[in-house]
Amino acid sequence: MIDEKQQTKALDADLSELFLRQSQKALLLRQESYGLRIERLKKLKAWVLANTTKIRDAVYSDFKKPEFEADLSETFVVLADINLALKSLKKWTKPKSVPAGLTYFGSSAFVHYEPKGVCLIISPWNYPFNLCIGPLVSAIAAGNTAIIKPSELTPNTSQVIAQMVGELFPQEEVAVYQGGPEITQRLLQLPFNHIFFTGSSAVGKIVMEAAAKNLSSVTLELGGKSPVIIDKTANLKDAAEKIVWGKLLNCGQTCVSPDYLFIHESVRESFMEHLKYFLETLFKQPGENFKETPNYARIINKKHYQRLCQALSTAIEDGASLVYGGDVDETENFISPTVLDNVPLHTTLMKEEIFGPILPVNTFKNHDEVIQYINGQPKALSLYLFSNDKRIQKRYRLETSSGTACVNDVVVQFQQPHLPFGGVNESGIGKSHGHFGFLAFSNEKAWLKQRVGFTSAKLLYPPYSAAKKRILNILMKYF
Ligand code: NAD
């Protein structure tokens, strides 16, 4: 019998050997033209297009993710990422000249986008294909090698990812390691040039601490509570429809899902009517049970199911009123869309990321109290404001901080390919998507070329005479 220690030793040896091979390959990739990266991305695109059914079936068997949502939020978004990279890579990789100015007269300078090297991509279970392969697209576009650690909670999708990578890339270019935290812990011992982690803030801290030992750079795409504010000037019907869609997508298990809602007290009743209407009709036929519709996913596992049931029942015990839903079934990890009113601010539902189909609603009288509340919480990944008042929109833009924000819609800012995506502090560090993803996996190397025998800095070489002091004074005044 091989004991645990020996197994860890064997795993470490295996990982070190792979890391070494990827490091050697990374040196070669650094010298390649962008055309070869395009070839890799095209291979990836062709595989995804040829295997949409396989991806769809895998995420369905992992947590009954509806077919349409799998196509939309796993496959389509990855294809869109690849297409943008294919279209833009020539521009992204082109060195960017910077002006020399008078002080650097005679020199030329530019930013060279160098691949970081060997990268680690750790992903969560909630969009198991998209959040693994999206970062891989950026890593490949930027010319890196990568080791991927998909989530152990979606084993069917992880298996598809391993198969795809195995068919498309030699291990020294891209490799997949499946398993849980124990594998991540071993991987984190290695001196990666960049670590791209998507997951909870708690594990993000573990990743950052491990990265610090090797001074590996990190992108941390984390979670948190994304507030929704509905002003009295909002179009309530439009707001209700969009919020129901964003909240029930993936059964509320979306990092940018509307987490909790503050509504102006004067429009609460009218909004609740619209909300109930769309809850009844958007994902199912009126009168149909949410269990019967193929459009509604399940909670990923028993642990999360129990966590949500507990948060729901303690909120009700503490005074919240159940306005809609509240049906649960442990045999299927099923929780129906649930709306609660007057939810005390100290409850788990208002303190921790919900990550499920439960929407707490509270009212407000004026925006000062909402802004003050938001600023007293950890910084959100997203903030949603429904308002037609430009002054109010400006107040939230200037007076609150969040990774992303969206006015009069929810979730869609995630997929705007020309916007950076990511959190701030507790909700994340660094940005991803499109050009920002390319930059996350690139070292922006400063390159300055001087004329031989000349440098304007010579004017200030020692000895530091009075004349040189006068030149420096002039420079300090005018530059
Ligand atoms: P998680 O943090 O539990 O797991 C993420 C990854 O870390 C998995 O691969 C897991 O195996 C690994 N891991 C878990 N515990 C670990 C440990 N102790 N040591 C080392 N590695 C460990 O997250 P999750 O439950 O898979 O995903 C849900 C969370 O991810 C939510 O908080 C959500 O908001 C966040 N999320 C963020 C984004 C984003 O883009 N910002 C996207 C999706 C999900």
Coordinates of C-alpha atoms and ligand atoms in Angstrom, one line a residue:
M1 CA 0.0 0.0 0.0
I2 CA 1.3 3.4 -1.0
D3 CA 0.8 5.8 1.9
E4 CA -0.4 9.4 1.6
K5 CA 3.1 10.9 2.0
Q6 CA 4.5 8.8 -0.8
Q7 CA 1.6 9.7 -3.0
T8 CA 2.2 13.4 -2.4
K9 CA 5.9 12.9 -3.2
A10 CA 5.1 11.2 -6.4
L11 CA 2.6 13.9 -7.4
D12 CA 5.1 16.6 -6.6
A13 CA 7.7 14.9 -8.7
D14 CA 5.2 14.6 -11.6
L15 CA 4.2 18.2 -11.3
S16 CA 7.8 19.5 -11.1
E17 CA 8.7 17.5 -14.2
L18 CA 5.7 18.9 -16.1
F19 CA 6.5 22.4 -14.8
L20 CA 10.1 22.1 -16.1
R21 CA 8.9 20.9 -19.5
Q22 CA 6.4 23.8 -19.7
S23 CA 9.2 26.3 -18.7
Q24 CA 11.4 25.1 -21.5
K25 CA 8.5 25.3 -24.0
A26 CA 7.6 28.8 -22.7
L27 CA 11.1 30.0 -23.7
L28 CA 10.4 28.8 -27.3
L29 CA 6.9 30.2 -27.4
R30 CA 8.3 33.6 -26.4
Q31 CA 10.1 33.8 -29.7
E32 CA 7.2 32.7 -31.9
S33 CA 5.2 35.0 -34.2
Y34 CA 1.6 35.7 -33.3
G35 CA 0.6 33.6 -36.3
L36 CA 1.3 30.4 -34.4
R37 CA -0.9 31.5 -31.5
I38 CA -3.7 32.1 -34.1
E39 CA -3.3 28.5 -35.3
R40 CA -3.7 27.2 -31.7
L41 CA -6.8 29.4 -31.2
K42 CA -8.3 28.2 -34.4
K43 CA -7.8 24.5 -33.4
L44 CA -9.5 25.3 -30.1
K45 CA -12.4 27.0 -31.8
A46 CA -12.9 24.1 -34.3
W47 CA -12.9 21.6 -31.4
V48 CA -15.5 23.6 -29.4
L49 CA -17.7 24.0 -32.5
A50 CA -17.5 20.3 -33.2
N51 CA -18.3 19.3 -29.6
T52 CA -21.1 21.6 -28.5
T53 CA -23.3 18.6 -27.7
K54 CA -20.6 17.0 -25.6
I55 CA -20.1 20.2 -23.6
R56 CA -23.9 20.6 -23.2
D57 CA -24.4 17.0 -22.0
A58 CA -21.5 17.3 -19.5
V59 CA -22.8 20.4 -17.8
Y60 CA -26.3 19.0 -17.8
S61 CA -25.1 15.8 -16.0
D62 CA -23.2 17.9 -13.5
F63 CA -26.1 20.0 -12.3
K64 CA -28.9 19.9 -14.8
K65 CA -27.9 23.1 -16.4
P66 CA -30.5 23.8 -19.1
E67 CA -29.4 23.1 -22.7
F68 CA -29.9 26.7 -23.9
E69 CA -28.0 28.1 -20.9
A70 CA -25.1 25.7 -21.6
D71 CA -24.9 26.8 -25.2
L72 CA -25.2 30.5 -24.3
S73 CA -23.1 30.8 -21.2
E74 CA -20.5 28.0 -21.7
T75 CA -19.9 27.6 -25.4
F76 CA -21.0 30.8 -27.1
V77 CA -19.0 33.0 -24.7
V78 CA -15.9 31.0 -25.2
L79 CA -16.3 31.2 -29.0
A80 CA -16.9 34.9 -28.7
D81 CA -13.6 35.2 -26.7
I82 CA -11.7 33.2 -29.3
N83 CA -13.2 35.3 -32.2
L84 CA -12.2 38.5 -30.6
A85 CA -8.6 37.3 -30.0
L86 CA -8.4 36.0 -33.6
K87 CA -9.5 39.4 -34.9
S88 CA -7.4 41.5 -32.6
L89 CA -4.2 39.6 -31.8
K90 CA -2.1 41.3 -34.5
K91 CA -3.0 44.7 -32.9
W92 CA -2.6 43.5 -29.3
T93 CA 0.9 42.0 -29.9
K94 CA 2.3 44.9 -31.9
P95 CA 4.9 46.8 -29.8
K96 CA 3.5 50.2 -28.7
S97 CA 5.8 53.2 -29.3
V98 CA 5.9 55.9 -26.7
P99 CA 7.1 59.5 -27.3
A100 CA 10.7 60.3 -26.4
G101 CA 10.1 63.9 -25.4
L102 CA 12.9 66.4 -24.9
T103 CA 14.5 64.6 -21.9
Y104 CA 14.9 61.4 -23.9
F105 CA 15.9 63.2 -27.1
G106 CA 17.7 60.8 -29.5
S107 CA 16.3 57.6 -28.0
S108 CA 13.4 55.4 -29.1
A109 CA 11.1 53.5 -26.7
F110 CA 8.2 51.1 -26.9
V111 CA 6.2 48.6 -24.8
H112 CA 6.9 45.0 -25.8
Y113 CA 4.1 42.5 -24.8
E114 CA 6.1 39.5 -23.6
P115 CA 4.3 36.2 -22.6
K116 CA 4.5 35.8 -18.8
G117 CA 5.6 32.1 -19.2
V118 CA 4.2 29.2 -17.3
C119 CA 0.6 29.9 -16.0
L120 CA -1.7 28.2 -13.7
I121 CA -5.5 28.4 -14.2
I122 CA -7.7 27.3 -11.3
S123 CA -11.4 27.4 -12.0
P124 CA -14.8 27.0 -10.1
W125 CA -17.8 24.8 -10.9
N126 CA -20.5 27.3 -11.7
Y127 CA -19.6 28.0 -15.3
P128 CA -17.2 25.0 -15.5
F129 CA -16.3 25.2 -19.2
N130 CA -16.4 28.9 -19.8
L131 CA -14.4 29.9 -16.7
C132 CA -11.6 27.4 -17.5
I133 CA -11.3 27.9 -21.2
G134 CA -12.0 31.7 -21.3
P135 CA -8.7 32.3 -19.3
L136 CA -7.0 29.7 -21.4
V137 CA -7.9 31.7 -24.6
S138 CA -6.2 34.7 -23.1
A139 CA -3.2 32.6 -21.9
I140 CA -2.7 31.2 -25.4
A141 CA -3.3 34.6 -27.1
A142 CA -0.5 36.0 -25.0
G143 CA 1.9 33.2 -25.8
N144 CA 2.0 31.2 -22.6
T145 CA 2.0 27.6 -21.5
A146 CA -0.6 26.6 -19.0
I147 CA -1.6 24.0 -16.4
I148 CA -5.4 24.0 -15.8
K149 CA -7.1 22.8 -12.6
P150 CA -10.8 22.5 -13.3
S151 CA -13.4 22.1 -10.5
E152 CA -13.8 18.7 -8.8
L153 CA -17.5 19.5 -8.3
T154 CA -18.3 19.2 -12.0
P155 CA -16.4 16.0 -12.9
N156 CA -18.2 15.5 -16.3
T157 CA -17.2 18.9 -17.6
S158 CA -13.7 18.5 -16.2
Q159 CA -13.4 15.3 -18.1
V160 CA -14.5 17.0 -21.4
I161 CA -11.9 19.7 -20.7
A162 CA -9.2 17.1 -20.1
Q163 CA -10.2 15.2 -23.3
M164 CA -10.1 18.4 -25.4
V165 CA -6.8 19.6 -24.1
G166 CA -5.3 16.1 -24.6
E167 CA -6.4 16.0 -28.2
L168 CA -5.3 19.5 -29.1
F169 CA -2.1 20.3 -27.2
P170 CA 1.1 18.5 -26.1
Q171 CA 1.4 18.5 -22.3
E172 CA 4.3 20.9 -22.4
E173 CA 2.0 23.5 -23.9
V174 CA -1.3 22.9 -22.0
A175 CA -2.0 20.3 -19.4
V176 CA -5.0 19.5 -17.2
Y177 CA -4.8 18.3 -13.6
Q178 CA -8.1 17.1 -12.2
G179 CA -8.9 16.9 -8.4
G180 CA -9.8 18.9 -5.4
P181 CA -8.1 21.4 -3.1
E182 CA -5.3 18.8 -2.4
I183 CA -4.1 19.1 -6.1
T184 CA -4.4 22.9 -6.0
Q185 CA -2.3 23.0 -2.8
R186 CA 0.5 21.0 -4.5
L187 CA 0.3 23.0 -7.7
L188 CA 0.6 26.2 -5.7
Q189 CA 4.0 25.2 -4.4
L190 CA 5.4 25.8 -7.9
P191 CA 6.9 29.1 -9.1
F192 CA 4.3 29.9 -11.7
N193 CA 4.9 33.1 -13.7
H194 CA 1.2 33.9 -13.4
I195 CA -1.8 32.4 -11.5
F196 CA -5.3 33.0 -12.7
F197 CA -7.8 32.0 -10.1
T198 CA -11.6 32.1 -10.3
G199 CA -13.5 31.2 -7.1
S200 CA -14.4 32.3 -3.7
S201 CA -12.8 35.1 -1.8
A202 CA -11.8 32.7 1.0
V203 CA -9.8 30.4 -1.4
G204 CA -8.5 33.5 -3.2
K205 CA -6.7 34.4 -0.1
I206 CA -5.1 31.0 0.1
V207 CA -4.0 31.3 -3.5
M208 CA -2.5 34.8 -3.0
E209 CA -0.6 33.7 0.1
A210 CA 0.9 30.8 -1.8
A211 CA 1.7 33.0 -4.8
A212 CA 3.5 35.5 -2.5
K213 CA 6.1 32.8 -1.6
N214 CA 7.2 32.7 -5.3
L215 CA 6.2 36.3 -6.1
S216 CA 4.0 34.9 -8.8
S217 CA 1.6 37.5 -10.2
V218 CA -2.1 36.8 -9.7
T219 CA -5.4 37.5 -11.2
L220 CA -8.1 36.8 -8.7
E221 CA -11.7 36.6 -10.0
L222 CA -13.7 36.3 -6.8
G223 CA -17.2 36.6 -5.6
G224 CA -19.2 38.7 -3.2
K225 CA -22.6 40.4 -2.9
S226 CA -23.8 42.4 -5.8
P227 CA -26.5 44.9 -4.8
V228 CA -29.4 46.0 -6.9
I229 CA -30.9 49.5 -6.3
I230 CA -34.3 50.4 -7.8
D231 CA -35.0 54.1 -7.8
K232 CA -38.5 55.6 -7.9
T233 CA -37.7 56.8 -11.5
A234 CA -37.0 53.3 -12.8
N235 CA -39.2 51.4 -15.3
L236 CA -40.4 48.8 -12.9
K237 CA -41.6 46.2 -15.4
D238 CA -38.4 46.3 -17.3
A239 CA -36.4 46.1 -14.0
A240 CA -38.4 43.1 -12.8
E241 CA -38.0 41.1 -16.0
K242 CA -34.2 41.7 -16.1
I243 CA -33.7 40.9 -12.4
V244 CA -35.7 37.6 -12.7
W245 CA -33.6 36.6 -15.6
G246 CA -30.3 37.5 -14.0
K247 CA -31.2 35.9 -10.7
L248 CA -32.5 32.6 -12.0
L249 CA -29.8 32.1 -14.7
N250 CA -27.8 29.1 -13.6
C251 CA -30.2 28.9 -10.5
G252 CA -28.6 32.0 -9.0
Q253 CA -25.2 30.4 -9.1
T254 CA -23.5 33.2 -11.0
C255 CA -20.7 35.5 -9.7
V256 CA -22.4 38.6 -11.0
S257 CA -25.9 37.5 -10.1
P258 CA -28.1 40.2 -8.5
D259 CA -27.6 39.3 -4.8
Y260 CA -29.9 41.5 -2.8
L261 CA -32.2 44.4 -3.6
F262 CA -32.9 47.8 -2.2
I263 CA -36.1 49.4 -3.6
H264 CA -37.5 52.9 -3.0
E265 CA -40.4 52.4 -0.6
S266 CA -42.8 54.4 -2.8
V267 CA -42.6 51.8 -5.7
R268 CA -42.2 48.6 -3.7
E269 CA -45.7 47.3 -4.1
S270 CA -46.0 47.9 -7.8
F271 CA -42.5 46.4 -8.4
M272 CA -43.4 43.2 -6.4
E273 CA -46.4 42.7 -8.7
H274 CA -44.2 42.8 -11.8
L275 CA -41.6 40.6 -10.1
K276 CA -44.2 37.9 -9.3
Y277 CA -45.5 38.1 -12.9
F278 CA -42.1 37.4 -14.4
L279 CA -41.2 34.8 -11.8
E280 CA -44.4 33.0 -12.9
T281 CA -43.8 33.3 -16.6
L282 CA -40.2 33.9 -17.7
F283 CA -38.6 30.5 -17.0
K284 CA -41.8 28.4 -17.1
Q285 CA -45.4 28.3 -18.1
P286 CA -47.9 30.0 -15.6
G287 CA -49.0 27.4 -13.1
E288 CA -46.2 25.0 -14.0
N289 CA -43.9 23.8 -11.2
F290 CA -40.2 25.0 -11.4
K291 CA -39.3 21.3 -11.0
E292 CA -41.0 20.5 -14.3
T293 CA -39.4 23.2 -16.5
P294 CA -36.3 22.3 -18.4
N295 CA -35.1 25.9 -18.1
Y296 CA -34.2 25.8 -14.4
A297 CA -31.0 24.3 -13.0
R298 CA -30.3 22.7 -9.6
I299 CA -28.1 23.6 -6.7
I300 CA -24.7 22.1 -7.3
N301 CA -24.5 19.8 -4.3
K302 CA -26.0 18.9 -0.9
K303 CA -23.6 21.1 1.0
H304 CA -24.7 24.2 -0.9
Y305 CA -28.3 23.1 -0.8
Q306 CA -28.2 22.8 3.0
R307 CA -26.3 26.1 3.3
L308 CA -29.0 27.9 1.4
C309 CA -31.9 26.2 3.3
Q310 CA -30.3 27.2 6.6
A311 CA -29.8 30.8 5.5
L312 CA -33.5 30.9 4.3
S313 CA -35.0 29.5 7.5
T314 CA -32.9 31.7 9.9
A315 CA -33.8 34.8 7.9
I316 CA -37.5 33.9 8.4
E317 CA -37.0 33.1 12.1
D318 CA -35.3 36.5 12.4
G319 CA -38.3 38.4 11.0
A320 CA -38.1 38.3 7.2
S321 CA -41.4 37.6 5.3
L322 CA -41.6 35.0 2.6
V323 CA -43.2 36.7 -0.5
Y324 CA -42.7 34.1 -3.1
G325 CA -41.5 30.5 -3.4
G326 CA -39.6 28.7 -0.6
D327 CA -40.2 25.2 -2.0
V328 CA -37.2 22.9 -1.5
D329 CA -36.5 19.2 -2.2
E330 CA -33.3 17.6 -0.9
T331 CA -33.5 14.6 -3.2
E332 CA -32.8 16.9 -6.2
N333 CA -31.0 19.8 -4.5
F334 CA -33.9 21.8 -5.7
I335 CA -34.7 25.3 -4.3
S336 CA -37.5 27.2 -6.1
P337 CA -37.1 30.9 -6.8
T338 CA -37.7 32.6 -3.5
V339 CA -38.3 36.2 -2.6
L340 CA -38.1 37.6 1.0
D341 CA -39.1 41.0 2.2
N342 CA -37.8 43.1 5.2
V343 CA -34.7 40.9 5.6
P344 CA -32.7 42.0 8.7
L345 CA -29.3 43.3 7.7
H346 CA -27.5 41.0 10.3
T347 CA -28.8 37.8 8.7
T348 CA -26.5 35.4 6.6
L349 CA -28.7 36.3 3.6
M350 CA -27.5 39.9 3.9
K351 CA -24.0 39.2 5.0
E352 CA -22.7 36.4 2.8
E353 CA -22.8 35.8 -0.9
I354 CA -26.1 34.0 -1.6
F355 CA -25.1 32.1 -4.7
G356 CA -28.6 30.6 -5.1
P357 CA -32.2 31.6 -6.3
I358 CA -33.1 33.6 -3.2
L359 CA -33.7 37.3 -3.4
P360 CA -33.8 39.4 -0.2
V361 CA -35.7 42.7 -0.7
N362 CA -35.5 45.8 1.5
T363 CA -36.8 49.3 1.1
F364 CA -35.1 52.6 1.4
K365 CA -36.2 56.2 1.8
N366 CA -33.2 58.1 0.4
H367 CA -30.1 57.2 -1.5
D368 CA -27.7 58.5 1.2
E369 CA -28.6 55.5 3.4
V370 CA -28.1 53.0 0.5
I371 CA -24.8 54.5 -0.5
Q372 CA -23.6 54.5 3.1
Y373 CA -24.7 50.8 3.5
I374 CA -22.9 49.7 0.4
N375 CA -19.7 51.6 1.3
G376 CA -19.8 49.8 4.7
Q377 CA -19.7 46.4 3.0
P378 CA -16.8 44.5 1.2
K379 CA -16.5 46.0 -2.3
A380 CA -18.9 44.2 -4.7
L381 CA -18.0 42.5 -8.0
S382 CA -21.0 44.3 -9.6
L383 CA -23.5 47.0 -8.7
Y384 CA -26.8 47.3 -10.5
L385 CA -28.8 50.5 -10.6
F386 CA -32.3 50.9 -12.1
S387 CA -32.9 54.6 -12.5
N388 CA -33.7 57.1 -15.2
D389 CA -32.3 60.0 -13.1
K390 CA -28.9 60.9 -14.5
R391 CA -27.9 62.7 -11.2
I392 CA -28.6 59.4 -9.3
Q393 CA -26.6 57.4 -11.8
K394 CA -23.7 59.8 -11.4
R395 CA -23.9 59.6 -7.6
Y396 CA -23.5 55.8 -7.6
R397 CA -20.7 56.0 -10.2
L398 CA -18.7 58.5 -8.1
E399 CA -19.7 57.5 -4.5
T400 CA -19.5 53.7 -4.6
S401 CA -16.8 51.3 -5.6
S402 CA -17.3 47.9 -7.4
G403 CA -15.5 45.9 -10.0
T404 CA -18.2 46.4 -12.6
A405 CA -21.5 48.3 -12.7
C406 CA -24.6 48.3 -14.9
V407 CA -27.4 50.8 -15.2
N408 CA -30.9 49.5 -16.1
D409 CA -29.7 45.9 -16.7
V410 CA -28.0 43.1 -14.9
V411 CA -25.3 40.5 -15.7
V412 CA -24.8 41.7 -19.4
Q413 CA -21.7 43.8 -18.5
F414 CA -19.9 40.5 -18.0
Q415 CA -19.9 39.7 -21.7
Q416 CA -19.3 43.2 -23.2
P417 CA -16.0 42.2 -24.8
H418 CA -14.4 45.6 -24.8
L419 CA -14.9 46.2 -21.0
P420 CA -12.5 44.9 -18.4
F421 CA -14.1 42.2 -16.2
G422 CA -13.0 41.7 -12.5
G423 CA -13.6 42.7 -9.0
V424 CA -11.9 45.1 -6.6
N425 CA -10.2 44.1 -3.3
E426 CA -12.5 41.6 -1.7
S427 CA -14.2 40.8 -5.0
G428 CA -11.0 40.4 -6.9
I429 CA -7.6 41.6 -8.1
G430 CA -6.8 42.2 -11.8
K431 CA -9.0 42.2 -14.9
S432 CA -9.9 39.7 -17.6
H433 CA -11.7 39.3 -20.9
G434 CA -10.6 40.4 -24.4
H435 CA -7.6 42.8 -24.5
F436 CA -7.6 42.9 -20.6
G437 CA -7.3 39.1 -20.5
F438 CA -4.4 39.3 -23.0
L439 CA -2.7 42.0 -20.8
A440 CA -3.2 39.9 -17.6
F441 CA -1.1 37.1 -19.2
S442 CA 1.5 39.5 -20.6
N443 CA 4.5 41.3 -19.2
E444 CA 4.4 44.8 -20.5
K445 CA 8.2 45.1 -21.0
A446 CA 9.6 48.6 -21.3
W447 CA 12.2 48.7 -24.1
L448 CA 14.3 51.8 -24.6
K449 CA 17.0 52.1 -27.3
Q450 CA 19.7 54.8 -27.0
R451 CA 22.1 56.1 -29.5
V452 CA 25.7 54.9 -29.0
G453 CA 27.9 57.5 -27.4
F454 CA 25.0 59.8 -26.5
T455 CA 22.6 60.2 -23.7
S456 CA 20.9 63.4 -22.5
A457 CA 21.3 62.0 -19.0
K458 CA 25.1 62.8 -19.4
L459 CA 24.2 66.4 -18.8
L460 CA 23.6 65.4 -15.3
Y461 CA 26.5 63.0 -14.7
P462 CA 28.8 63.9 -11.8
P463 CA 30.6 66.0 -10.8
Y464 CA 27.5 67.8 -9.7
S465 CA 28.6 71.4 -10.5
A466 CA 26.6 74.6 -10.0
A467 CA 25.8 74.7 -13.7
K468 CA 24.3 71.2 -13.6
K469 CA 22.3 72.2 -10.5
R470 CA 20.9 75.1 -12.6
I471 CA 20.0 72.7 -15.5
L472 CA 18.2 70.4 -13.0
N473 CA 16.3 73.3 -11.5
I474 CA 15.1 74.3 -15.0
L475 CA 14.1 70.8 -15.7
M476 CA 12.2 70.5 -12.4
K477 CA 10.3 73.8 -13.2
Y478 CA 9.3 73.0 -16.8
F479 CA 8.9 69.2 -17.1
Ligands
NAD1 P1 -14.0 27.7 -4.6 O1 -13.2 28.8 -4.2 O2 -14.5 26.8 -3.5 O3 -13.2 26.8 -5.6 C1 -12.5 27.3 -6.7 C2 -11.3 26.4 -7.0 O4 -10.4 26.4 -5.9 C3 -11.7 24.9 -7.3 O5 -11.0 24.5 -8.4 C4 -11.3 24.2 -6.0 O6 -10.9 22.9 -6.3 C5 -10.2 25.0 -5.5 N1 -10.1 25.0 -4.0 C6 -11.2 24.9 -3.2 N2 -10.8 25.0 -1.9 C7 -9.4 25.1 -1.9 C8 -8.4 25.1 -0.9 N3 -8.7 25.1 0.4 N4 -7.1 25.2 -1.3 C9 -6.8 25.3 -2.6 N5 -7.7 25.2 -3.6 C10 -9.0 25.1 -3.3 O7 -15.2 28.3 -5.5 P2 -16.4 27.6 -6.1 O8 -17.3 27.1 -5.0 O9 -15.9 26.5 -7.1 O10 -17.1 28.8 -6.9 C11 -18.0 29.7 -6.4 C12 -17.3 31.0 -6.0 O11 -16.6 31.5 -7.2 C13 -18.3 32.1 -5.7 O12 -17.8 32.8 -4.6 C14 -18.4 32.9 -6.9 O13 -18.8 34.2 -6.7 C15 -16.9 32.8 -7.4 N6 -16.9 33.1 -8.9 C16 -16.3 34.2 -9.3 C17 -16.2 34.5 -10.7 C18 -15.6 35.8 -11.2 O14 -15.4 35.8 -12.4 N7 -15.3 36.8 -10.4 C19 -16.8 33.6 -11.6 C20 -17.4 32.5 -11.1 C21 -17.4 32.2 -9.7

